[in-house]
């Protein structure tokens, strides 16, 4: 079955709620991208499970309403997710971007936002899901690292992949150096993925994201230079 993720009405911008837990550099990339009049998406709320998240300041700076849903206030995941869901809907969100949101979501929440929630992960999925990605990439001796933007499914870091960016792994890389290189790619990949969805160019078919109007890509890339 083919599901068009977004009703093709580019005149009505997507109303995006962004969930964060920390620094918010990907949030910033999304904020900057949404400043473009040609971007059919608008960030209507930034919600954090951490009152200290630096990203909240970025949202306030941009005049975007912020909300804190503190996990310590809830007895279990289900009640936390119910309040999160309500905060998103009260803000008028019809789409969710996870941007460094460090909390597992319940199956009910993920189902409620199926094909209307995307995440960015700092690896070329399905390789290296989970935490400590960059150290594991280096330990494995991979020649490329990268990032993936994907629709969210219940299993962590799974779901149809919309956009990926690859970066070389250098011989003298540390996890931090590699993370910084990947992060730069993330800041390009996440706005691109949001734009493609908002423009109605993404369909999910048999659990794969089919994207119209992909930019031309080379047939293959042989090993990157090592230094
Ligand atoms: C990014 O590396 C993202 O891929 C991962 O968490 C990190 C968040 O960074 N999911 P920031 O808060 O967007 O700066």
PDB file of C-alpha atoms and ligand atoms in Angstrom:
ATOM      1  CA  UNK A   1       0.000   0.000   0.000  1.00  0.00           C
ATOM      2  CA  UNK A   2       1.284   3.469  -0.825  1.00  0.00           C
ATOM      3  CA  UNK A   3       0.720   6.181   1.705  1.00  0.00           C
ATOM      4  CA  UNK A   4       1.251   9.785   0.761  1.00  0.00           C
ATOM      5  CA  UNK A   5       2.734  11.166   3.913  1.00  0.00           C
ATOM      6  CA  UNK A   6       1.406  14.645   3.391  1.00  0.00           C
ATOM      7  CA  UNK A   7      -1.775  15.769   1.730  1.00  0.00           C
ATOM      8  CA  UNK A   8      -0.588  17.687  -1.350  1.00  0.00           C
ATOM      9  CA  UNK A   9      -1.622  21.156  -0.282  1.00  0.00           C
ATOM     10  CA  UNK A  10       1.578  23.203  -0.311  1.00  0.00           C
ATOM     11  CA  UNK A  11      -0.431  26.336   0.474  1.00  0.00           C
ATOM     12  CA  UNK A  12      -0.928  25.057   4.037  1.00  0.00           C
ATOM     13  CA  UNK A  13       2.394  24.769   5.816  1.00  0.00           C
ATOM     14  CA  UNK A  14       3.137  21.713   7.867  1.00  0.00           C
ATOM     15  CA  UNK A  15       2.813  22.538  11.572  1.00  0.00           C
ATOM     16  CA  UNK A  16       5.840  21.043  13.227  1.00  0.00           C
ATOM     17  CA  UNK A  17       6.485  20.272  16.886  1.00  0.00           C
ATOM     18  CA  UNK A  18      10.156  19.651  17.636  1.00  0.00           C
ATOM     19  CA  UNK A  19      11.141  17.460  20.595  1.00  0.00           C
ATOM     20  CA  UNK A  20      14.573  18.021  22.113  1.00  0.00           C
ATOM     21  CA  UNK A  21      16.610  17.103  25.174  1.00  0.00           C
ATOM     22  CA  UNK A  22      19.821  19.076  24.812  1.00  0.00           C
ATOM     23  CA  UNK A  23      22.006  21.303  22.676  1.00  0.00           C
ATOM     24  CA  UNK A  24      19.502  21.806  19.862  1.00  0.00           C
ATOM     25  CA  UNK A  25      21.846  22.354  16.934  1.00  0.00           C
ATOM     26  CA  UNK A  26      19.546  20.340  14.659  1.00  0.00           C
ATOM     27  CA  UNK A  27      16.620  22.350  15.990  1.00  0.00           C
ATOM     28  CA  UNK A  28      18.552  25.454  14.954  1.00  0.00           C
ATOM     29  CA  UNK A  29      19.037  24.058  11.447  1.00  0.00           C
ATOM     30  CA  UNK A  30      15.282  23.455  11.221  1.00  0.00           C
ATOM     31  CA  UNK A  31      14.489  26.933  12.581  1.00  0.00           C
ATOM     32  CA  UNK A  32      16.805  28.494   9.992  1.00  0.00           C
ATOM     33  CA  UNK A  33      15.308  26.410   7.169  1.00  0.00           C
ATOM     34  CA  UNK A  34      11.754  27.379   8.150  1.00  0.00           C
ATOM     35  CA  UNK A  35      12.665  31.064   7.832  1.00  0.00           C
ATOM     36  CA  UNK A  36      12.728  30.516   4.071  1.00  0.00           C
ATOM     37  CA  UNK A  37       9.361  31.614   2.659  1.00  0.00           C
ATOM     38  CA  UNK A  38       9.545  28.754   0.178  1.00  0.00           C
ATOM     39  CA  UNK A  39       9.660  26.161   2.977  1.00  0.00           C
ATOM     40  CA  UNK A  40       6.099  24.867   3.522  1.00  0.00           C
ATOM     41  CA  UNK A  41       6.702  24.133   7.204  1.00  0.00           C
ATOM     42  CA  UNK A  42       6.408  26.154  10.363  1.00  0.00           C
ATOM     43  CA  UNK A  43       7.659  25.217  13.833  1.00  0.00           C
ATOM     44  CA  UNK A  44       4.748  25.732  16.213  1.00  0.00           C
ATOM     45  CA  UNK A  45       6.312  24.367  19.398  1.00  0.00           C
ATOM     46  CA  UNK A  46       9.556  23.133  20.876  1.00  0.00           C
ATOM     47  CA  UNK A  47       9.097  20.649  23.699  1.00  0.00           C
ATOM     48  CA  UNK A  48      11.823  19.363  25.982  1.00  0.00           C
ATOM     49  CA  UNK A  49      11.918  16.708  28.675  1.00  0.00           C
ATOM     50  CA  UNK A  50      14.846  18.611  30.174  1.00  0.00           C
ATOM     51  CA  UNK A  51      14.328  22.115  31.545  1.00  0.00           C
ATOM     52  CA  UNK A  52      18.061  22.821  31.137  1.00  0.00           C
ATOM     53  CA  UNK A  53      18.190  21.998  27.419  1.00  0.00           C
ATOM     54  CA  UNK A  54      20.193  24.684  25.611  1.00  0.00           C
ATOM     55  CA  UNK A  55      17.905  24.248  22.627  1.00  0.00           C
ATOM     56  CA  UNK A  56      15.073  25.901  24.569  1.00  0.00           C
ATOM     57  CA  UNK A  57      17.028  29.166  24.382  1.00  0.00           C
ATOM     58  CA  UNK A  58      17.340  28.806  20.619  1.00  0.00           C
ATOM     59  CA  UNK A  59      13.570  28.394  20.352  1.00  0.00           C
ATOM     60  CA  UNK A  60      12.864  31.398  22.582  1.00  0.00           C
ATOM     61  CA  UNK A  61      15.303  33.453  20.574  1.00  0.00           C
ATOM     62  CA  UNK A  62      13.318  32.584  17.463  1.00  0.00           C
ATOM     63  CA  UNK A  63      10.007  33.430  19.155  1.00  0.00           C
ATOM     64  CA  UNK A  64       8.777  29.836  19.137  1.00  0.00           C
ATOM     65  CA  UNK A  65       6.622  28.702  22.098  1.00  0.00           C
ATOM     66  CA  UNK A  66       8.430  26.242  24.366  1.00  0.00           C
ATOM     67  CA  UNK A  67       7.097  23.626  26.755  1.00  0.00           C
ATOM     68  CA  UNK A  68       8.797  21.480  29.316  1.00  0.00           C
ATOM     69  CA  UNK A  69       7.367  18.063  30.041  1.00  0.00           C
ATOM     70  CA  UNK A  70       9.479  16.842  32.909  1.00  0.00           C
ATOM     71  CA  UNK A  71       9.679  13.074  33.128  1.00  0.00           C
ATOM     72  CA  UNK A  72      10.121  13.219  36.901  1.00  0.00           C
ATOM     73  CA  UNK A  73       6.532  14.453  37.163  1.00  0.00           C
ATOM     74  CA  UNK A  74       5.131  11.223  35.741  1.00  0.00           C
ATOM     75  CA  UNK A  75       4.759   7.762  37.226  1.00  0.00           C
ATOM     76  CA  UNK A  76       5.209   5.939  33.925  1.00  0.00           C
ATOM     77  CA  UNK A  77       5.972   6.339  30.238  1.00  0.00           C
ATOM     78  CA  UNK A  78       2.329   6.154  29.198  1.00  0.00           C
ATOM     79  CA  UNK A  79       1.267   9.162  31.265  1.00  0.00           C
ATOM     80  CA  UNK A  80       4.321  11.145  30.134  1.00  0.00           C
ATOM     81  CA  UNK A  81       3.538  10.395  26.489  1.00  0.00           C
ATOM     82  CA  UNK A  82      -0.129  11.321  26.960  1.00  0.00           C
ATOM     83  CA  UNK A  83       0.873  14.783  28.157  1.00  0.00           C
ATOM     84  CA  UNK A  84       3.460  15.091  25.388  1.00  0.00           C
ATOM     85  CA  UNK A  85       0.812  14.206  22.822  1.00  0.00           C
ATOM     86  CA  UNK A  86      -1.585  16.753  24.282  1.00  0.00           C
ATOM     87  CA  UNK A  87       1.069  19.486  24.287  1.00  0.00           C
ATOM     88  CA  UNK A  88       1.778  18.841  20.610  1.00  0.00           C
ATOM     89  CA  UNK A  89      -1.884  18.865  19.630  1.00  0.00           C
ATOM     90  CA  UNK A  90      -2.676  21.924  21.756  1.00  0.00           C
ATOM     91  CA  UNK A  91       0.116  23.735  19.922  1.00  0.00           C
ATOM     92  CA  UNK A  92      -1.537  22.811  16.628  1.00  0.00           C
ATOM     93  CA  UNK A  93       1.225  20.444  15.514  1.00  0.00           C
ATOM     94  CA  UNK A  94       0.405  17.907  12.828  1.00  0.00           C
ATOM     95  CA  UNK A  95       3.988  16.696  12.412  1.00  0.00           C
ATOM     96  CA  UNK A  96       6.830  15.896  14.814  1.00  0.00           C
ATOM     97  CA  UNK A  97      10.598  16.170  14.440  1.00  0.00           C
ATOM     98  CA  UNK A  98      12.728  14.406  17.044  1.00  0.00           C
ATOM     99  CA  UNK A  99      15.980  16.334  17.311  1.00  0.00           C
ATOM    100  CA  UNK A 100      18.185  14.783  19.961  1.00  0.00           C
ATOM    101  CA  UNK A 101      15.188  13.705  22.059  1.00  0.00           C
ATOM    102  CA  UNK A 102      16.791  11.260  24.480  1.00  0.00           C
ATOM    103  CA  UNK A 103      13.769   9.352  25.619  1.00  0.00           C
ATOM    104  CA  UNK A 104      12.089   6.183  24.401  1.00  0.00           C
ATOM    105  CA  UNK A 105       8.515   6.672  23.250  1.00  0.00           C
ATOM    106  CA  UNK A 106       5.665   4.255  23.910  1.00  0.00           C
ATOM    107  CA  UNK A 107       4.209   2.134  21.160  1.00  0.00           C
ATOM    108  CA  UNK A 108       0.894   4.053  21.445  1.00  0.00           C
ATOM    109  CA  UNK A 109       2.604   7.402  20.903  1.00  0.00           C
ATOM    110  CA  UNK A 110       4.632   6.114  17.956  1.00  0.00           C
ATOM    111  CA  UNK A 111       1.485   4.604  16.418  1.00  0.00           C
ATOM    112  CA  UNK A 112      -0.492   7.828  16.901  1.00  0.00           C
ATOM    113  CA  UNK A 113       2.167   9.777  14.949  1.00  0.00           C
ATOM    114  CA  UNK A 114       2.992   7.068  12.407  1.00  0.00           C
ATOM    115  CA  UNK A 115       4.383   8.615   9.203  1.00  0.00           C
ATOM    116  CA  UNK A 116       4.013  12.038  10.827  1.00  0.00           C
ATOM    117  CA  UNK A 117       7.122  11.793  13.006  1.00  0.00           C
ATOM    118  CA  UNK A 118      10.749  11.792  11.862  1.00  0.00           C
ATOM    119  CA  UNK A 119      14.080  11.454  13.641  1.00  0.00           C
ATOM    120  CA  UNK A 120      17.722  12.116  12.876  1.00  0.00           C
ATOM    121  CA  UNK A 121      20.336   9.561  13.844  1.00  0.00           C
ATOM    122  CA  UNK A 122      24.096  10.072  13.456  1.00  0.00           C
ATOM    123  CA  UNK A 123      24.882   6.926  11.450  1.00  0.00           C
ATOM    124  CA  UNK A 124      24.134   5.378   8.107  1.00  0.00           C
ATOM    125  CA  UNK A 125      21.216   3.246   9.287  1.00  0.00           C
ATOM    126  CA  UNK A 126      20.560   0.374   9.590  1.00  0.00           C
ATOM    127  CA  UNK A 127      24.222   0.270  10.657  1.00  0.00           C
ATOM    128  CA  UNK A 128      25.076   1.498  14.156  1.00  0.00           C
ATOM    129  CA  UNK A 129      21.693   2.236  15.736  1.00  0.00           C
ATOM    130  CA  UNK A 130      21.727   3.286  19.398  1.00  0.00           C
ATOM    131  CA  UNK A 131      24.242   5.238  21.451  1.00  0.00           C
ATOM    132  CA  UNK A 132      28.024   5.751  21.088  1.00  0.00           C
ATOM    133  CA  UNK A 133      27.707   5.497  17.322  1.00  0.00           C
ATOM    134  CA  UNK A 134      30.921   7.262  16.404  1.00  0.00           C
ATOM    135  CA  UNK A 135      33.154   5.185  18.685  1.00  0.00           C
ATOM    136  CA  UNK A 136      31.580   2.035  17.259  1.00  0.00           C
ATOM    137  CA  UNK A 137      32.090   3.231  13.683  1.00  0.00           C
ATOM    138  CA  UNK A 138      35.785   3.811  14.430  1.00  0.00           C
ATOM    139  CA  UNK A 139      36.171   0.460  16.192  1.00  0.00           C
ATOM    140  CA  UNK A 140      34.615  -1.283  13.205  1.00  0.00           C
ATOM    141  CA  UNK A 141      37.041   0.417  10.808  1.00  0.00           C
ATOM    142  CA  UNK A 142      34.243   1.705   8.580  1.00  0.00           C
ATOM    143  CA  UNK A 143      35.397   4.001   5.756  1.00  0.00           C
ATOM    144  CA  UNK A 144      32.219   6.068   5.728  1.00  0.00           C
ATOM    145  CA  UNK A 145      30.032   7.417   8.487  1.00  0.00           C
ATOM    146  CA  UNK A 146      27.026   9.673   8.151  1.00  0.00           C
ATOM    147  CA  UNK A 147      23.515  10.397   9.263  1.00  0.00           C
ATOM    148  CA  UNK A 148      19.989   9.288   8.462  1.00  0.00           C
ATOM    149  CA  UNK A 149      16.620  10.993   8.710  1.00  0.00           C
ATOM    150  CA  UNK A 150      13.845   8.441   8.985  1.00  0.00           C
ATOM    151  CA  UNK A 151      10.202   7.991   9.897  1.00  0.00           C
ATOM    152  CA  UNK A 152       9.923   6.728  13.442  1.00  0.00           C
ATOM    153  CA  UNK A 153       8.898   3.169  14.226  1.00  0.00           C
ATOM    154  CA  UNK A 154       8.719   1.586  17.649  1.00  0.00           C
ATOM    155  CA  UNK A 155      12.114  -0.150  17.575  1.00  0.00           C
ATOM    156  CA  UNK A 156      14.832   2.429  18.296  1.00  0.00           C
ATOM    157  CA  UNK A 157      16.382   4.017  15.193  1.00  0.00           C
ATOM    158  CA  UNK A 158      14.264   2.065  12.728  1.00  0.00           C
ATOM    159  CA  UNK A 159      11.777   3.205  10.107  1.00  0.00           C
ATOM    160  CA  UNK A 160      11.702   4.222   6.439  1.00  0.00           C
ATOM    161  CA  UNK A 161      14.782   6.284   5.562  1.00  0.00           C
ATOM    162  CA  UNK A 162      14.091   9.602   3.816  1.00  0.00           C
ATOM    163  CA  UNK A 163      17.552  11.201   3.519  1.00  0.00           C
ATOM    164  CA  UNK A 164      21.099  10.067   4.245  1.00  0.00           C
ATOM    165  CA  UNK A 165      24.403  11.898   4.050  1.00  0.00           C
ATOM    166  CA  UNK A 166      27.781  10.147   4.054  1.00  0.00           C
ATOM    167  CA  UNK A 167      31.049  11.597   5.314  1.00  0.00           C
ATOM    168  CA  UNK A 168      34.532  10.052   5.173  1.00  0.00           C
ATOM    169  CA  UNK A 169      36.131   8.465   8.210  1.00  0.00           C
ATOM    170  CA  UNK A 170      39.738   9.674   8.578  1.00  0.00           C
ATOM    171  CA  UNK A 171      42.597   7.485   9.788  1.00  0.00           C
ATOM    172  CA  UNK A 172      43.301   9.770  12.750  1.00  0.00           C
ATOM    173  CA  UNK A 173      39.669  10.399  13.716  1.00  0.00           C
ATOM    174  CA  UNK A 174      38.553  10.507  17.311  1.00  0.00           C
ATOM    175  CA  UNK A 175      34.868   9.993  18.142  1.00  0.00           C
ATOM    176  CA  UNK A 176      34.555  13.751  18.721  1.00  0.00           C
ATOM    177  CA  UNK A 177      36.185  14.689  15.423  1.00  0.00           C
ATOM    178  CA  UNK A 178      33.953  12.264  13.553  1.00  0.00           C
ATOM    179  CA  UNK A 179      30.873  13.480  15.449  1.00  0.00           C
ATOM    180  CA  UNK A 180      31.633  17.070  14.430  1.00  0.00           C
ATOM    181  CA  UNK A 181      31.945  16.071  10.751  1.00  0.00           C
ATOM    182  CA  UNK A 182      28.710  14.085  10.878  1.00  0.00           C
ATOM    183  CA  UNK A 183      26.918  16.920  12.702  1.00  0.00           C
ATOM    184  CA  UNK A 184      27.653  19.296   9.837  1.00  0.00           C
ATOM    185  CA  UNK A 185      26.015  16.808   7.488  1.00  0.00           C
ATOM    186  CA  UNK A 186      23.066  16.480   9.881  1.00  0.00           C
ATOM    187  CA  UNK A 187      22.412  20.192   9.626  1.00  0.00           C
ATOM    188  CA  UNK A 188      21.983  19.799   5.865  1.00  0.00           C
ATOM    189  CA  UNK A 189      20.150  16.488   5.895  1.00  0.00           C
ATOM    190  CA  UNK A 190      17.429  17.290   8.443  1.00  0.00           C
ATOM    191  CA  UNK A 191      16.116  20.454   6.740  1.00  0.00           C
ATOM    192  CA  UNK A 192      16.198  18.632   3.391  1.00  0.00           C
ATOM    193  CA  UNK A 193      14.131  15.748   4.757  1.00  0.00           C
ATOM    194  CA  UNK A 194      11.601  18.114   6.319  1.00  0.00           C
ATOM    195  CA  UNK A 195      11.347  20.049   3.081  1.00  0.00           C
ATOM    196  CA  UNK A 196      10.767  16.910   1.005  1.00  0.00           C
ATOM    197  CA  UNK A 197       7.996  15.756   3.342  1.00  0.00           C
ATOM    198  CA  UNK A 198       6.429  19.219   3.557  1.00  0.00           C
ATOM    199  CA  UNK A 199       6.418  19.497  -0.212  1.00  0.00           C
ATOM    200  CA  UNK A 200       4.529  16.214  -0.456  1.00  0.00           C
ATOM    201  CA  UNK A 201       7.399  14.466  -2.205  1.00  0.00           C
ATOM    202  CA  UNK A 202       7.636  11.472   0.129  1.00  0.00           C
ATOM    203  CA  UNK A 203       5.510   8.328   0.045  1.00  0.00           C
ATOM    204  CA  UNK A 204       5.868   5.283   2.248  1.00  0.00           C
ATOM    205  CA  UNK A 205       5.511   2.128   0.177  1.00  0.00           C
ATOM    206  CA  UNK A 206       6.047  -1.270   1.793  1.00  0.00           C
ATOM    207  CA  UNK A 207       7.954   0.379   4.638  1.00  0.00           C
ATOM    208  CA  UNK A 208      10.326   2.217   2.343  1.00  0.00           C
ATOM    209  CA  UNK A 209      10.244   5.969   1.830  1.00  0.00           C
ATOM    210  CA  UNK A 210      10.012   6.785  -1.872  1.00  0.00           C
ATOM    211  CA  UNK A 211      11.239  10.318  -2.561  1.00  0.00           C
ATOM    212  CA  UNK A 212      10.410  12.246  -5.733  1.00  0.00           C
ATOM    213  CA  UNK A 213      12.920  14.657  -7.170  1.00  0.00           C
ATOM    214  CA  UNK A 214      16.047  13.260  -5.626  1.00  0.00           C
ATOM    215  CA  UNK A 215      19.064  15.333  -6.587  1.00  0.00           C
ATOM    216  CA  UNK A 216      21.326  13.458  -9.028  1.00  0.00           C
ATOM    217  CA  UNK A 217      23.817  11.295  -7.154  1.00  0.00           C
ATOM    218  CA  UNK A 218      26.987   9.567  -8.356  1.00  0.00           C
ATOM    219  CA  UNK A 219      26.667   5.848  -9.134  1.00  0.00           C
ATOM    220  CA  UNK A 220      29.071   4.994  -6.326  1.00  0.00           C
ATOM    221  CA  UNK A 221      31.789   6.550  -4.214  1.00  0.00           C
ATOM    222  CA  UNK A 222      35.010   4.589  -3.854  1.00  0.00           C
ATOM    223  CA  UNK A 223      37.016   4.828  -0.617  1.00  0.00           C
ATOM    224  CA  UNK A 224      37.452   8.364   0.639  1.00  0.00           C
ATOM    225  CA  UNK A 225      41.012   9.667   1.187  1.00  0.00           C
ATOM    226  CA  UNK A 226      42.235   8.540   4.609  1.00  0.00           C
ATOM    227  CA  UNK A 227      43.568  11.856   5.842  1.00  0.00           C
TER     228      UNK A 227
HETATM  229  C1  LIG B   1      22.510  14.592  17.005  1.00  0.00           C
HETATM  230  O1  LIG B   1      23.755  13.996  16.745  1.00  0.00           O
HETATM  231  C2  LIG B   1      21.394  13.715  16.524  1.00  0.00           C
HETATM  232  O2  LIG B   1      21.724  12.980  15.388  1.00  0.00           O
HETATM  233  C3  LIG B   1      21.164  12.773  17.678  1.00  0.00           C
HETATM  234  O3  LIG B   1      21.357  13.570  18.820  1.00  0.00           O
HETATM  235  C4  LIG B   1      22.218  14.657  18.511  1.00  0.00           C
HETATM  236  C5  LIG B   1      21.478  15.911  18.874  1.00  0.00           C
HETATM  237  O4  LIG B   1      22.281  17.062  18.715  1.00  0.00           O
HETATM  238  N1  LIG B   1      19.878  12.147  17.599  1.00  0.00           N
HETATM  239  P1  LIG B   1      21.608  18.493  18.768  1.00  0.00           P
HETATM  240  O5  LIG B   1      20.882  18.585  20.098  1.00  0.00           O
HETATM  241  O6  LIG B   1      20.667  18.603  17.606  1.00  0.00           O
HETATM  242  O7  LIG B   1      22.746  19.465  18.672  1.00  0.00           O
END
